[in-house]
PDB file of C-alpha atoms and ligand atoms in Angstrom:
ATOM      1  CA  MET A   1     150.358-157.687-148.047  1.00 84.00           C
ATOM      2  CA  SER A   2     148.863-159.326-144.962  1.00 94.00           C
ATOM      3  CA  LEU A   3     145.277-160.550-144.753  1.00 97.00           C
ATOM      4  CA  ILE A   4     144.338-158.081-141.986  1.00 97.00           C
ATOM      5  CA  GLU A   5     146.190-154.862-141.137  1.00 97.00           C
ATOM      6  CA  ILE A   6     145.320-152.401-138.403  1.00 96.00           C
ATOM      7  CA  LYS A   7     147.381-149.306-137.731  1.00 91.00           C
ATOM      8  CA  LYS A   8     146.882-146.807-134.918  1.00 94.00           C
ATOM      9  CA  LEU A   9     143.294-147.802-134.417  1.00 97.00           C
ATOM     10  CA  ASN A  10     141.337-146.012-131.697  1.00 98.00           C
ATOM     11  CA  LYS A  11     137.828-146.469-130.373  1.00 98.00           C
ATOM     12  CA  THR A  12     136.249-144.133-127.851  1.00 97.00           C
ATOM     13  CA  TYR A  13     132.692-144.658-126.645  1.00 96.00           C
ATOM     14  CA  GLU A  14     130.903-141.500-125.616  1.00 92.00           C
ATOM     15  CA  SER A  15     127.699-141.805-123.662  1.00 85.00           C
ATOM     16  CA  GLY A  16     126.514-138.566-122.076  1.00 85.00           C
ATOM     17  CA  GLU A  17     129.246-137.152-119.847  1.00 88.00           C
ATOM     18  CA  GLU A  18     131.220-140.365-119.914  1.00 90.00           C
ATOM     19  CA  CYS A  19     133.976-141.145-122.360  1.00 93.00           C
ATOM     20  CA  VAL A  20     135.589-144.604-122.480  1.00 94.00           C
ATOM     21  CA  ARG A  21     138.781-145.150-124.444  1.00 96.00           C
ATOM     22  CA  ALA A  22     138.090-148.785-125.318  1.00 97.00           C
ATOM     23  CA  LEU A  23     140.992-149.145-127.798  1.00 98.00           C
ATOM     24  CA  VAL A  24     144.119-146.995-127.863  1.00 97.00           C
ATOM     25  CA  GLU A  25     146.551-146.933-130.808  1.00 96.00           C
ATOM     26  CA  ILE A  26     146.185-150.591-131.715  1.00 96.00           C
ATOM     27  CA  ASP A  27     148.637-151.947-134.294  1.00 95.00           C
ATOM     28  CA  LEU A  28     148.012-155.501-135.420  1.00 96.00           C
ATOM     29  CA  THR A  29     148.826-157.545-138.498  1.00 96.00           C
ATOM     30  CA  ILE A  30     147.295-160.942-139.137  1.00 97.00           C
ATOM     31  CA  GLU A  31     148.474-163.325-141.846  1.00 97.00           C
ATOM     32  CA  LYS A  32     146.330-165.768-143.775  1.00 97.00           C
ATOM     33  CA  GLY A  33     146.239-169.098-141.927  1.00 97.00           C
ATOM     34  CA  GLU A  34     146.871-167.720-138.449  1.00 97.00           C
ATOM     35  CA  PHE A  35     144.750-168.681-135.444  1.00 97.00           C
ATOM     36  CA  ILE A  36     144.873-165.725-133.063  1.00 97.00           C
ATOM     37  CA  SER A  37     143.719-165.752-129.442  1.00 97.00           C
ATOM     38  CA  ILE A  38     142.840-162.345-128.034  1.00 97.00           C
ATOM     39  CA  MET A  39     143.206-162.422-124.255  1.00 96.00           C
ATOM     40  CA  GLY A  40     142.708-159.810-121.586  1.00 94.00           C
ATOM     41  CA  PRO A  41     140.690-158.966-118.493  1.00 93.00           C
ATOM     42  CA  SER A  42     137.027-158.025-118.670  1.00 93.00           C
ATOM     43  CA  GLY A  43     136.644-154.515-120.092  1.00 94.00           C
ATOM     44  CA  SER A  44     140.053-154.527-121.808  1.00 95.00           C
ATOM     45  CA  GLY A  45     138.504-154.021-125.254  1.00 96.00           C
ATOM     46  CA  LYS A  46     138.448-157.570-126.659  1.00 96.00           C
ATOM     47  CA  SER A  47     134.860-157.532-127.950  1.00 95.00           C
ATOM     48  CA  THR A  48     135.316-153.999-129.262  1.00 97.00           C
ATOM     49  CA  LEU A  49     138.343-155.127-131.280  1.00 97.00           C
ATOM     50  CA  LEU A  50     136.491-158.167-132.631  1.00 97.00           C
ATOM     51  CA  THR A  51     133.388-156.220-133.687  1.00 96.00           C
ATOM     52  CA  ILE A  52     135.627-153.619-135.359  1.00 97.00           C
ATOM     53  CA  LEU A  53     137.443-156.433-137.218  1.00 97.00           C
ATOM     54  CA  GLY A  54     133.987-157.726-138.160  1.00 95.00           C
ATOM     55  CA  GLY A  55     132.869-154.480-139.785  1.00 95.00           C
ATOM     56  CA  LEU A  56     130.191-154.045-137.116  1.00 94.00           C
ATOM     57  CA  ASN A  57     131.578-151.123-135.096  1.00 95.00           C
ATOM     58  CA  HIS A  58     133.103-147.989-136.628  1.00 96.00           C
ATOM     59  CA  PRO A  59     136.488-147.032-135.175  1.00 97.00           C
ATOM     60  CA  THR A  60     136.911-143.478-133.899  1.00 97.00           C
ATOM     61  CA  ARG A  61     140.240-143.234-135.685  1.00 97.00           C
ATOM     62  CA  GLY A  62     142.056-145.605-138.042  1.00 97.00           C
ATOM     63  CA  ASP A  63     140.771-148.329-140.338  1.00 96.00           C
ATOM     64  CA  VAL A  64     140.861-152.090-140.806  1.00 97.00           C
ATOM     65  CA  VAL A  65     142.418-153.210-144.081  1.00 97.00           C
ATOM     66  CA  VAL A  66     141.380-156.697-145.167  1.00 97.00           C
ATOM     67  CA  ASP A  67     142.807-158.129-148.371  1.00 96.00           C
ATOM     68  CA  GLU A  68     143.832-154.547-149.265  1.00 95.00           C
ATOM     69  CA  ILE A  69     140.280-153.240-148.714  1.00 96.00           C
ATOM     70  CA  PRO A  70     139.978-150.379-146.167  1.00 97.00           C
ATOM     71  CA  ILE A  71     136.628-151.623-144.925  1.00 97.00           C
ATOM     72  CA  TYR A  72     135.390-148.527-143.075  1.00 97.00           C
ATOM     73  CA  LYS A  73     135.889-146.424-146.203  1.00 96.00           C
ATOM     74  CA  LEU A  74     133.346-148.599-148.025  1.00 96.00           C
ATOM     75  CA  PRO A  75     129.799-147.304-148.500  1.00 96.00           C
ATOM     76  CA  LEU A  76     127.430-149.091-146.075  1.00 92.00           C
ATOM     77  CA  GLU A  77     125.931-151.522-148.561  1.00 92.00           C
ATOM     78  CA  ARG A  78     129.402-152.472-149.841  1.00 95.00           C
ATOM     79  CA  LEU A  79     130.463-153.034-146.226  1.00 95.00           C
ATOM     80  CA  ALA A  80     127.515-155.447-145.854  1.00 92.00           C
ATOM     81  CA  ASP A  81     128.644-157.276-149.024  1.00 92.00           C
ATOM     82  CA  PHE A  82     132.194-157.375-147.669  1.00 95.00           C
ATOM     83  CA  ARG A  83     131.002-158.961-144.417  1.00 93.00           C
ATOM     84  CA  ARG A  84     129.025-161.615-146.282  1.00 90.00           C
ATOM     85  CA  GLU A  85     131.932-162.480-148.512  1.00 92.00           C
ATOM     86  CA  TYR A  86     134.802-162.408-146.023  1.00 95.00           C
ATOM     87  CA  LEU A  87     133.544-163.041-142.503  1.00 96.00           C
ATOM     88  CA  GLY A  88     131.879-165.621-140.347  1.00 95.00           C
ATOM     89  CA  PHE A  89     130.999-164.308-136.895  1.00 94.00           C
ATOM     90  CA  ILE A  90     130.245-166.435-133.828  1.00 93.00           C
ATOM     91  CA  PHE A  91     128.717-164.328-131.070  1.00 85.00           C
ATOM     92  CA  GLN A  92     129.081-165.055-127.399  1.00 80.00           C
ATOM     93  CA  SER A  93     125.378-165.863-127.054  1.00 77.00           C
ATOM     94  CA  PHE A  94     125.192-167.986-130.274  1.00 77.00           C
ATOM     95  CA  GLN A  95     122.176-165.948-131.472  1.00 88.00           C
ATOM     96  CA  LEU A  96     120.375-168.885-133.033  1.00 94.00           C
ATOM     97  CA  ILE A  97     116.795-168.280-134.181  1.00 95.00           C
ATOM     98  CA  PRO A  98     114.717-170.375-131.743  1.00 95.00           C
ATOM     99  CA  TYR A  99     111.841-171.156-134.136  1.00 96.00           C
ATOM    100  CA  LEU A 100     114.049-172.282-137.008  1.00 96.00           C
ATOM    101  CA  THR A 101     115.490-175.789-137.223  1.00 97.00           C
ATOM    102  CA  VAL A 102     119.221-176.487-137.127  1.00 97.00           C
ATOM    103  CA  ILE A 103     119.527-176.660-140.911  1.00 96.00           C
ATOM    104  CA  GLU A 104     117.379-173.526-141.387  1.00 96.00           C
ATOM    105  CA  ASN A 105     119.631-171.610-138.971  1.00 96.00           C
ATOM    106  CA  VAL A 106     122.707-172.765-140.885  1.00 96.00           C
ATOM    107  CA  MET A 107     121.151-171.790-144.235  1.00 95.00           C
ATOM    108  CA  LEU A 108     120.391-168.208-143.115  1.00 93.00           C
ATOM    109  CA  PRO A 109     123.553-166.631-144.580  1.00 90.00           C
ATOM    110  CA  LEU A 110     122.778-168.320-147.919  1.00 90.00           C
ATOM    111  CA  SER A 111     119.218-167.055-148.184  1.00 81.00           C
ATOM    112  CA  ILE A 112     120.268-163.697-149.645  1.00 78.00           C
ATOM    113  CA  THR A 113     122.430-165.339-152.311  1.00 75.00           C
ATOM    114  CA  GLU A 114     121.261-166.453-155.740  1.00 83.00           C
ATOM    115  CA  ARG A 115     121.806-170.121-154.981  1.00 88.00           C
ATOM    116  CA  SER A 116     118.961-172.571-155.515  1.00 91.00           C
ATOM    117  CA  SER A 117     117.383-173.986-152.365  1.00 91.00           C
ATOM    118  CA  TRP A 118     118.697-177.423-153.374  1.00 93.00           C
ATOM    119  CA  GLU A 119     122.229-176.012-153.406  1.00 93.00           C
ATOM    120  CA  GLN A 120     121.686-174.246-150.063  1.00 94.00           C
ATOM    121  CA  VAL A 121     120.544-177.490-148.433  1.00 95.00           C
ATOM    122  CA  LYS A 122     123.554-179.307-149.890  1.00 95.00           C
ATOM    123  CA  MET A 123     125.992-176.702-148.518  1.00 95.00           C
ATOM    124  CA  ALA A 124     124.344-176.665-145.076  1.00 96.00           C
ATOM    125  CA  ASP A 125     124.320-180.486-144.980  1.00 95.00           C
ATOM    126  CA  ALA A 126     128.015-180.624-145.838  1.00 94.00           C
ATOM    127  CA  ILE A 127     129.074-178.256-143.046  1.00 93.00           C
ATOM    128  CA  LEU A 128     126.738-179.884-140.464  1.00 95.00           C
ATOM    129  CA  ASP A 129     128.257-183.222-141.361  1.00 92.00           C
ATOM    130  CA  ARG A 130     131.794-181.815-141.035  1.00 88.00           C
ATOM    131  CA  ILE A 131     130.987-180.314-137.658  1.00 88.00           C
ATOM    132  CA  GLY A 132     129.425-183.431-136.158  1.00 89.00           C
ATOM    133  CA  LEU A 133     125.711-182.628-136.288  1.00 93.00           C
ATOM    134  CA  LYS A 134     124.545-185.191-138.827  1.00 93.00           C
ATOM    135  CA  GLY A 135     121.090-186.500-137.924  1.00 95.00           C
ATOM    136  CA  LYS A 136     120.142-183.384-135.930  1.00 96.00           C
ATOM    137  CA  GLU A 137     119.255-181.156-138.890  1.00 96.00           C
ATOM    138  CA  ARG A 138     115.510-181.022-138.114  1.00 96.00           C
ATOM    139  CA  ARG A 139     115.794-180.221-134.400  1.00 97.00           C
ATOM    140  CA  LEU A 140     115.096-176.833-132.875  1.00 97.00           C
ATOM    141  CA  PRO A 141     117.963-175.136-130.986  1.00 96.00           C
ATOM    142  CA  ASP A 142     116.399-175.810-127.567  1.00 95.00           C
ATOM    143  CA  GLN A 143     116.455-179.534-128.331  1.00 96.00           C
ATOM    144  CA  LEU A 144     120.261-179.419-128.392  1.00 95.00           C
ATOM    145  CA  SER A 145     122.970-179.287-125.725  1.00 92.00           C
ATOM    146  CA  GLY A 146     125.064-176.125-125.259  1.00 90.00           C
ATOM    147  CA  GLY A 147     127.960-177.658-127.181  1.00 90.00           C
ATOM    148  CA  GLU A 148     125.662-178.639-130.043  1.00 93.00           C
ATOM    149  CA  GLN A 149     124.150-175.139-130.178  1.00 94.00           C
ATOM    150  CA  GLU A 150     127.684-173.772-130.376  1.00 91.00           C
ATOM    151  CA  ARG A 151     128.369-176.128-133.288  1.00 93.00           C
ATOM    152  CA  VAL A 152     125.273-174.831-135.091  1.00 95.00           C
ATOM    153  CA  ALA A 153     126.577-171.267-134.632  1.00 94.00           C
ATOM    154  CA  ILE A 154     129.953-172.395-136.013  1.00 93.00           C
ATOM    155  CA  ALA A 155     128.296-174.159-138.965  1.00 95.00           C
ATOM    156  CA  ARG A 156     126.269-171.027-139.738  1.00 95.00           C
ATOM    157  CA  ALA A 157     129.424-168.891-139.612  1.00 94.00           C
ATOM    158  CA  LEU A 158     131.260-171.256-141.974  1.00 93.00           C
ATOM    159  CA  VAL A 159     128.565-172.256-144.464  1.00 94.00           C
ATOM    160  CA  ASN A 160     129.674-169.535-146.916  1.00 89.00           C
ATOM    161  CA  SER A 161     133.336-170.657-146.649  1.00 89.00           C
ATOM    162  CA  PRO A 162     134.427-167.186-145.460  1.00 94.00           C
ATOM    163  CA  PRO A 163     138.190-166.472-145.467  1.00 95.00           C
ATOM    164  CA  ILE A 164     138.023-165.237-141.846  1.00 97.00           C
ATOM    165  CA  LEU A 165     136.255-166.708-138.810  1.00 97.00           C
ATOM    166  CA  LEU A 166     135.713-164.386-135.822  1.00 97.00           C
ATOM    167  CA  ALA A 167     134.564-165.818-132.494  1.00 96.00           C
ATOM    168  CA  ASP A 168     133.827-164.010-129.236  1.00 95.00           C
ATOM    169  CA  GLU A 169     134.439-166.303-126.241  1.00 92.00           C
ATOM    170  CA  PRO A 170     133.202-169.402-128.102  1.00 90.00           C
ATOM    171  CA  THR A 171     133.667-171.623-125.033  1.00 87.00           C
ATOM    172  CA  GLY A 172     132.443-169.091-122.469  1.00 85.00           C
ATOM    173  CA  ASN A 173     129.119-170.846-121.859  1.00 81.00           C
ATOM    174  CA  LEU A 174     130.353-174.428-122.140  1.00 84.00           C
ATOM    175  CA  ASP A 175     131.625-176.971-119.619  1.00 87.00           C
ATOM    176  CA  SER A 176     135.368-177.615-119.889  1.00 89.00           C
ATOM    177  CA  LYS A 177     135.063-180.941-121.768  1.00 90.00           C
ATOM    178  CA  THR A 178     132.738-179.467-124.404  1.00 87.00           C
ATOM    179  CA  GLY A 179     134.892-176.342-124.579  1.00 90.00           C
ATOM    180  CA  LYS A 180     137.911-178.488-125.329  1.00 92.00           C
ATOM    181  CA  GLU A 181     136.027-180.304-128.108  1.00 90.00           C
ATOM    182  CA  ILE A 182     135.155-176.951-129.679  1.00 90.00           C
ATOM    183  CA  MET A 183     138.815-175.885-129.452  1.00 94.00           C
ATOM    184  CA  GLU A 184     139.892-179.153-131.139  1.00 94.00           C
ATOM    185  CA  LEU A 185     137.397-178.355-133.901  1.00 91.00           C
ATOM    186  CA  PHE A 186     138.824-174.827-134.316  1.00 95.00           C
ATOM    187  CA  LYS A 187     142.319-176.281-134.408  1.00 96.00           C
ATOM    188  CA  SER A 188     141.482-178.730-137.180  1.00 93.00           C
ATOM    189  CA  LEU A 189     139.670-176.021-139.161  1.00 93.00           C
ATOM    190  CA  ASN A 190     142.806-173.878-138.805  1.00 96.00           C
ATOM    191  CA  GLU A 191     145.018-176.768-139.938  1.00 96.00           C
ATOM    192  CA  GLU A 192     142.843-176.952-143.059  1.00 94.00           C
ATOM    193  CA  GLY A 193     143.690-173.287-143.719  1.00 95.00           C
ATOM    194  CA  GLN A 194     140.921-171.358-141.965  1.00 96.00           C
ATOM    195  CA  THR A 195     142.104-168.023-140.532  1.00 98.00           C
ATOM    196  CA  ILE A 196     140.576-167.594-137.067  1.00 98.00           C
ATOM    197  CA  VAL A 197     140.494-164.688-134.617  1.00 98.00           C
ATOM    198  CA  MET A 198     139.099-165.744-131.252  1.00 97.00           C
ATOM    199  CA  VAL A 199     138.472-163.767-128.084  1.00 96.00           C
ATOM    200  CA  THR A 200     138.893-165.863-124.956  1.00 94.00           C
ATOM    201  CA  HIS A 201     139.406-165.390-121.253  1.00 88.00           C
ATOM    202  CA  ASN A 202     140.527-168.998-120.811  1.00 90.00           C
ATOM    203  CA  PRO A 203     144.356-169.313-120.903  1.00 92.00           C
ATOM    204  CA  GLU A 204     144.036-173.039-121.763  1.00 93.00           C
ATOM    205  CA  ASN A 205     142.441-172.101-125.092  1.00 94.00           C
ATOM    206  CA  THR A 206     145.545-170.234-126.200  1.00 94.00           C
ATOM    207  CA  SER A 207     147.423-173.553-126.566  1.00 94.00           C
ATOM    208  CA  PHE A 208     145.225-174.353-129.586  1.00 95.00           C
ATOM    209  CA  SER A 209     145.993-171.110-131.405  1.00 96.00           C
ATOM    210  CA  THR A 210     149.130-170.099-133.280  1.00 96.00           C
ATOM    211  CA  ARG A 211     149.552-166.693-131.571  1.00 95.00           C
ATOM    212  CA  THR A 212     148.179-164.809-128.586  1.00 96.00           C
ATOM    213  CA  VAL A 213     147.554-161.080-128.475  1.00 96.00           C
ATOM    214  CA  SER A 214     146.987-159.644-124.992  1.00 95.00           C
ATOM    215  CA  LEU A 215     144.958-156.523-124.358  1.00 96.00           C
ATOM    216  CA  LYS A 216     145.081-154.403-121.237  1.00 95.00           C
ATOM    217  CA  ASP A 217     143.155-151.158-120.803  1.00 95.00           C
ATOM    218  CA  GLY A 218     142.570-151.023-124.547  1.00 96.00           C
ATOM    219  CA  ARG A 219     146.225-151.402-125.468  1.00 96.00           C
ATOM    220  CA  VAL A 220     148.172-154.346-126.852  1.00 93.00           C
ATOM    221  CA  ASP A 221     150.233-155.665-123.970  1.00 85.00           C
ATOM    222  CA  ASN A 222     152.458-158.548-124.990  1.00 73.00           C
ATOM    223  CA  HIS A 223     154.929-158.201-122.141  1.00 57.00           C
ATOM    224  CA  GLY A 224     157.671-156.833-124.335  1.00 48.00           C
ATOM    225  CA  ARG A 225     157.314-159.566-126.938  1.00 55.00           C
ATOM    226  CA  LYS A 226     157.392-158.269-130.466  1.00 51.00           C
ATOM    227  CA  ILE A 227     154.013-157.745-132.111  1.00 55.00           C
ATOM    228  CA  ARG A 228     153.835-158.310-135.818  1.00 58.00           C
TER     229      ARG A 228
HETATM  230  N1  ADP B 301     128.462-149.654-126.599  1.00 50.25           N
HETATM  231  C1  ADP B 301     129.253-149.184-125.600  1.00 50.25           C
HETATM  232  N2  ADP B 301     129.040-147.966-125.070  1.00 50.25           N
HETATM  233  C2  ADP B 301     129.832-147.474-124.092  1.00 50.25           C
HETATM  234  N3  ADP B 301     130.886-148.156-123.579  1.00 50.25           N
HETATM  235  C3  ADP B 301     131.147-149.377-124.064  1.00 50.25           C
HETATM  236  C4  ADP B 301     130.346-149.966-125.106  1.00 50.25           C
HETATM  237  N4  ADP B 301     130.840-151.198-125.388  1.00 50.25           N
HETATM  238  C5  ADP B 301     131.897-151.380-124.566  1.00 50.25           C
HETATM  239  N5  ADP B 301     132.088-150.288-123.774  1.00 50.25           N
HETATM  240  C6  ADP B 301     133.166-150.100-122.793  1.00 50.25           C
HETATM  241  O1  ADP B 301     134.412-150.242-123.461  1.00 50.25           O
HETATM  242  C7  ADP B 301     135.330-150.975-122.664  1.00 50.25           C
HETATM  243  C8  ADP B 301     135.746-152.233-123.404  1.00 50.25           C
HETATM  244  O2  ADP B 301     134.620-153.101-123.507  1.00 50.25           O
HETATM  245  P1  ADP B 301     134.649-154.506-124.272  1.00 50.25           P
HETATM  246  O3  ADP B 301     135.243-154.310-125.624  1.00 50.25           O
HETATM  247  O4  ADP B 301     133.288-155.074-124.202  1.00 50.25           O
HETATM  248  O5  ADP B 301     135.668-155.335-123.362  1.00 50.25           O
HETATM  249  P2  ADP B 301     135.862-156.917-123.153  1.00 50.25           P
HETATM  250  O6  ADP B 301     135.209-157.631-124.286  1.00 50.25           O
HETATM  251  O7  ADP B 301     137.339-157.096-123.093  1.00 50.25           O
HETATM  252  O8  ADP B 301     135.226-157.238-121.838  1.00 50.25           O
HETATM  253  C9  ADP B 301     134.623-151.247-121.344  1.00 50.25           C
HETATM  254  O9  ADP B 301     134.980-150.220-120.453  1.00 50.25           O
HETATM  255  C10 ADP B 301     133.163-151.165-121.710  1.00 50.25           C
HETATM  256  O10 ADP B 301     132.385-150.756-120.602  1.00 50.25           O
HETATM  257 MG1   MG B 302     133.691-159.132-124.346  1.00 50.25          MG
END
């Protein structure tokens, strides 16, 4: 059994008269330890696929099976538990809370757990250290560079040690040098066993991942190469 399995997944957005087929009959299997790049032009369905993988966007047809759990068959509160246990999500716009310090932002996913605040601080400290933000724990997000803010978003996504890390264009707002540093970080996390699914429009980023999945008009388009 693979870590993530998607079969014949479809997503259609309906708004008024308009109907957009964002994903059409997507088949995709992801193994534990893979680092997947999802590529494709703007509007090809990349973010839709990622949010569906993240339990944040109900498919119109089909399901996502993670660790043998068909996640969209779960009752809503179980789906929320599933997300907390299995997923770290890095959004395109970081979505840091501007009035919380770095360490408080990183501790957010822990605040609903039963852990003591001492333990929460220890876990947040450990991941901030790992990710190169030691000494900046008490700053506010706007006192950091773009690359550092991205690292805070990564630390927050990883503080729970989730089996799967999802990232939507994690280097989209960064200069190329900082973007490369973030990709090196993803690569070393992956080499330590972290499964990663990343949306990117930058072909250079795909050299850091273990496999690339291309989307075009909501369909997987790997130029005849076999899709697992
Ligand atoms: N909430 C929504 N309502 C209606 N249409 C949407 C919504 N989100 C995305 N779409 C449409 O679905 C298609 C795929 O969008 P998206 O997944 O954001 O693509 P990408 O991330 O590759 O740019 C686009 O045509 C987009 O306009
Ligand atoms: Mg997108």
